[in-house]
One Martini backbone bead per residue (centre of mass of N, CA, C, O) as a GRO file, in nm:
protein
  212
    1MET     BB    1 -10.180   4.028  -6.112
    2ARG     BB    2  -9.990   4.282  -6.016
    3THR     BB    3  -9.971   4.635  -5.924
    4LEU     BB    4  -9.745   4.895  -6.047
    5LEU     BB    5  -9.696   5.231  -5.947
    6LEU     BB    6  -9.537   5.502  -6.111
    7TYR     BB    7  -9.462   5.798  -5.919
    8GLY     BB    8  -9.357   6.089  -6.106
    9ASP     BB    9  -9.146   6.243  -6.324
   10SER     BB   10  -8.931   6.286  -6.579
   11ASN     BB   11  -8.766   6.025  -6.478
   12THR     BB   12  -9.026   5.845  -6.541
   13HIS     BB   13  -9.092   5.939  -6.833
   14GLY     BB   14  -8.792   5.970  -6.997
   15THR     BB   15  -8.619   6.212  -6.997
   16MET     BB   16  -8.383   6.378  -7.142
   17PRO     BB   17  -8.123   6.553  -7.153
   18ALA     BB   18  -8.092   6.904  -7.164
   19SER     BB   19  -7.966   7.150  -7.397
   20HIS     BB   20  -8.244   7.316  -7.371
   21LEU     BB   21  -8.496   7.506  -7.352
   22GLY     BB   22  -8.775   7.297  -7.450
   23PHE     BB   23  -8.684   7.027  -7.429
   24ASP     BB   24  -8.849   6.685  -7.532
   25GLY     BB   25  -8.691   6.439  -7.495
   26ARG     BB   26  -8.734   6.073  -7.532
   27PHE     BB   27  -8.714   5.773  -7.452
   28ASP     BB   28  -8.766   5.483  -7.543
   29ARG     BB   29  -8.967   5.256  -7.411
   30ASP     BB   30  -8.738   5.021  -7.386
   31GLU     BB   31  -8.519   5.225  -7.251
   32ARG     BB   32  -8.656   5.284  -7.018
   33TRP     BB   33  -8.680   5.200  -6.694
   34ALA     BB   34  -8.981   5.130  -6.701
   35GLY     BB   35  -8.970   4.933  -6.941
   36ARG     BB   36  -8.760   4.741  -6.814
   37LEU     BB   37  -8.925   4.667  -6.560
   38THR     BB   38  -9.148   4.511  -6.702
   39LYS     BB   39  -8.952   4.273  -6.786
   40LEU     BB   40  -8.850   4.207  -6.484
   41LEU     BB   41  -9.185   4.201  -6.407
   42PRO     BB   42  -9.400   3.967  -6.527
   43ASP     BB   43  -9.607   3.964  -6.260
   44TRP     BB   44  -9.647   4.265  -6.344
   45GLU     BB   45  -9.817   4.568  -6.361
   46VAL     BB   46  -9.668   4.845  -6.519
   47ILE     BB   47  -9.721   5.191  -6.428
   48ALA     BB   48  -9.647   5.496  -6.587
   49GLU     BB   49  -9.647   5.814  -6.382
   50GLY     BB   50  -9.488   6.056  -6.557
   51HIS     BB   51  -9.438   6.412  -6.485
   52PRO     BB   52  -9.321   6.682  -6.595
   53GLY     BB   53  -9.274   6.892  -6.308
   54ARG     BB   54  -9.346   6.736  -6.070
   55THR     BB   55  -9.458   6.769  -5.754
   56THR     BB   56  -9.566   6.718  -5.450
   57VAL     BB   57  -9.754   7.007  -5.330
   58HIS     BB   58  -9.714   7.216  -5.574
   59ASP     BB   59  -9.798   7.497  -5.729
   60ASP     BB   60  -9.702   7.611  -6.039
   61PRO     BB   61  -9.664   7.945  -6.144
   62ILE     BB   62  -9.539   7.862  -6.439
   63GLU     BB   63  -9.618   7.544  -6.527
   64GLY     BB   64  -9.855   7.463  -6.333
   65ALA     BB   65 -10.096   7.322  -6.121
   66HIS     BB   66 -10.097   7.025  -6.257
   67ARG     BB   67  -9.805   6.955  -6.106
   68ASN     BB   68  -9.950   6.861  -5.857
   69GLY     BB   69  -9.920   6.562  -5.690
   70LEU     BB   70 -10.156   6.579  -5.483
   71THR     BB   71 -10.404   6.653  -5.659
   72VAL     BB   72 -10.381   6.391  -5.870
   73LEU     BB   73 -10.351   6.126  -5.706
   74PRO     BB   74 -10.642   6.018  -5.650
   75ALA     BB   75 -10.717   5.977  -5.951
   76ILE     BB   76 -10.493   5.778  -6.024
   77LEU     BB   77 -10.564   5.559  -5.822
   78GLU     BB   78 -10.855   5.512  -5.925
   79SER     BB   79 -10.781   5.445  -6.230
   80HIS     BB   80 -10.586   5.176  -6.126
   81LYS     BB   81 -10.757   5.010  -5.966
   82PRO     BB   82 -10.588   4.789  -5.821
   83VAL     BB   83 -10.313   4.877  -5.603
   84ASP     BB   84 -10.037   4.736  -5.460
   85VAL     BB   85  -9.800   4.942  -5.563
   86VAL     BB   86  -9.604   5.237  -5.486
   87LEU     BB   87  -9.367   5.421  -5.666
   88LEU     BB   88  -9.209   5.695  -5.500
   89MET     BB   89  -9.060   5.969  -5.711
   90LEU     BB   90  -8.992   6.270  -5.556
   91GLY     BB   91  -8.844   6.632  -5.533
   92THR     BB   92  -8.677   6.770  -5.752
   93ASN     BB   93  -8.874   7.015  -5.825
   94ASP     BB   94  -8.862   7.142  -5.533
   95LEU     BB   95  -8.562   7.265  -5.593
   96LYS     BB   96  -8.667   7.501  -5.699
   97GLU     BB   97  -8.635   7.828  -5.623
   98ARG     BB   98  -8.949   7.906  -5.620
   99PHE     BB   99  -9.017   7.721  -5.345
  100SER     BB  100  -8.846   7.747  -5.082
  101VAL     BB  101  -8.724   7.456  -4.993
  102ASN     BB  102  -8.626   7.191  -4.803
  103ALA     BB  103  -8.552   6.870  -4.735
  104GLY     BB  104  -8.754   6.842  -4.503
  105ASP     BB  105  -9.002   6.941  -4.657
  106ILE     BB  106  -8.998   6.724  -4.876
  107ALA     BB  107  -9.032   6.482  -4.686
  108LEU     BB  108  -9.306   6.573  -4.569
  109ALA     BB  109  -9.453   6.571  -4.840
  110LEU     BB  110  -9.413   6.268  -4.893
  111GLU     BB  111  -9.558   6.175  -4.638
  112ARG     BB  112  -9.829   6.282  -4.731
  113LEU     BB  113  -9.855   6.101  -4.981
  114VAL     BB  114  -9.850   5.837  -4.828
  115ARG     BB  115 -10.113   5.884  -4.672
  116VAL     BB  116 -10.292   5.896  -4.921
  117ILE     BB  117 -10.234   5.614  -5.025
  118ARG     BB  118 -10.310   5.450  -4.761
  119ALA     BB  119 -10.616   5.599  -4.756
  120SER     BB  120 -10.755   5.529  -5.048
  121GLY     BB  121 -10.855   5.226  -5.118
  122ALA     BB  122 -10.672   5.116  -5.386
  123GLY     BB  123 -10.649   4.846  -5.301
  124PRO     BB  124 -10.706   4.541  -5.247
  125GLY     BB  125 -11.020   4.536  -5.118
  126GLY     BB  126 -10.975   4.844  -5.015
  127GLY     BB  127 -10.695   4.881  -4.943
  128ALA     BB  128 -10.354   4.934  -4.890
  129PRO     BB  129 -10.102   5.033  -5.048
  130GLY     BB  130  -9.799   4.994  -5.116
  131VAL     BB  131  -9.461   5.140  -5.043
  132LEU     BB  132  -9.196   5.295  -5.238
  133LEU     BB  133  -8.958   5.511  -5.119
  134VAL     BB  134  -8.775   5.753  -5.315
  135ALA     BB  135  -8.459   5.884  -5.350
  136PRO     BB  136  -8.326   6.105  -5.531
  137PRO     BB  137  -8.073   6.216  -5.684
  138PRO     BB  138  -7.850   6.433  -5.689
  139ILE     BB  139  -7.786   6.744  -5.800
  140ILE     BB  140  -7.675   6.976  -6.054
  141GLU     BB  141  -7.543   7.299  -6.149
  142THR     BB  142  -7.622   7.291  -6.494
  143GLY     BB  143  -7.683   7.438  -6.762
  144CYS     BB  144  -8.013   7.528  -6.852
  145LEU     BB  145  -8.107   7.461  -6.525
  146ALA     BB  146  -7.940   7.621  -6.314
  147GLY     BB  147  -8.120   7.866  -6.245
  148MET     BB  148  -8.379   7.713  -6.156
  149PHE     BB  149  -8.177   7.538  -5.934
  150ALA     BB  150  -8.080   7.739  -5.744
  151GLY     BB  151  -7.956   7.582  -5.448
  152GLY     BB  152  -8.028   7.263  -5.488
  153ALA     BB  153  -7.778   7.085  -5.448
  154ALA     BB  154  -7.741   7.100  -5.142
  155LYS     BB  155  -8.021   6.997  -5.069
  156SER     BB  156  -8.006   6.717  -5.221
  157ARG     BB  157  -7.786   6.589  -5.023
  158ALA     BB  158  -8.025   6.564  -4.785
  159LEU     BB  159  -8.259   6.378  -4.886
  160ALA     BB  160  -8.207   6.081  -4.811
  161ALA     BB  161  -8.220   6.109  -4.502
  162GLU     BB  162  -8.502   6.242  -4.488
  163ILE     BB  163  -8.661   6.017  -4.643
  164ALA     BB  164  -8.585   5.783  -4.463
  165ALA     BB  165  -8.726   5.900  -4.212
  166ALA     BB  166  -9.009   5.911  -4.340
  167ALA     BB  167  -9.035   5.608  -4.394
  168ASP     BB  168  -9.010   5.526  -4.099
  169ARG     BB  169  -9.257   5.681  -3.992
  170ALA     BB  170  -9.458   5.537  -4.212
  171GLY     BB  171  -9.380   5.230  -4.271
  172VAL     BB  172  -9.191   5.216  -4.532
  173ALA     BB  173  -9.024   5.164  -4.799
  174PHE     BB  174  -8.671   5.210  -4.904
  175MET     BB  175  -8.481   5.410  -5.155
  176ASP     BB  176  -8.157   5.498  -5.295
  177ALA     BB  177  -8.085   5.619  -5.608
  178GLY     BB  178  -7.794   5.748  -5.549
  179LYS     BB  179  -7.659   5.447  -5.532
  180VAL     BB  180  -7.702   5.395  -5.859
  181VAL     BB  181  -7.730   5.697  -5.970
  182THR     BB  182  -7.670   5.976  -6.186
  183VAL     BB  183  -7.659   6.268  -6.316
  184SER     BB  184  -7.626   6.469  -6.573
  185ASP     BB  185  -7.393   6.697  -6.714
  186ILE     BB  186  -7.589   6.858  -6.896
  187ASP     BB  187  -7.839   6.934  -6.658
  188GLY     BB  188  -7.845   6.790  -6.352
  189ILE     BB  189  -8.132   6.597  -6.361
  190HIS     BB  190  -8.101   6.386  -6.566
  191TYR     BB  191  -8.062   6.079  -6.736
  192ASP     BB  192  -7.873   5.870  -6.876
  193ALA     BB  193  -7.891   5.585  -7.058
  194ASN     BB  194  -7.710   5.406  -6.853
  195ALA     BB  195  -7.923   5.427  -6.609
  196ASN     BB  196  -8.168   5.252  -6.682
  197PRO     BB  197  -8.074   4.954  -6.621
  198GLU     BB  198  -7.982   5.006  -6.329
  199LEU     BB  199  -8.255   5.103  -6.214
  200ALA     BB  200  -8.429   4.864  -6.291
  201GLU     BB  201  -8.275   4.652  -6.127
  202ALA     BB  202  -8.308   4.788  -5.849
  203PHE     BB  203  -8.617   4.794  -5.843
  204ALA     BB  204  -8.669   4.495  -5.878
  205ALA     BB  205  -8.524   4.410  -5.619
  206ALA     BB  206  -8.699   4.580  -5.423
  207ILE     BB  207  -8.971   4.451  -5.488
  208ARG     BB  208  -8.896   4.159  -5.420
  209ARG     BB  209  -8.812   4.217  -5.124
  210HIS     BB  210  -9.076   4.384  -5.015
  211PHE     BB  211  -9.286   4.220  -5.244
  212PRO     BB  212  -9.316   3.880  -5.260
   0.00000   0.00000   0.00000
């Protein structure tokens, strides 16, 4: 059985759209797209490593340095090895106004994470895990998170093209989640319940196609 590591943020964690700051609702295990993906890929061990607030490479001065995806990535890879494939979907939290980065910066940060994964020796036989690099869907500035993500919506619309170029440079598989699902109108960041089955099906198809 091969191992698929899902490395992401609150949308991998299964966080529900937030009606107010401090909301911590989470979809049931079987309802989350990660849980559904497990059932769609019976020949894979699917490990969901989604941390709300996780960035690509940034220490968050408000929510905590432990949300830096680069810092914790080597430990997570080691703890789950051998890892055949990493599905990497980050970048949404980098759109917070506090980080002052653009879509190109986010893509370069993801490219750096890909290099860490490929050089980790965490794959079978000490090799390099495969990578599916995913562009998250564009955000909208609405609800209780609008202020936190001020200016992020315009940047997010450029993410898919920038991340696709990063995947091409790194020589890894790419998928644009924005072609499959959209964010909720409630908070503009998280996915509604009906997005979970659609995303799970799309990821399952991408894994079968790129890693038969």
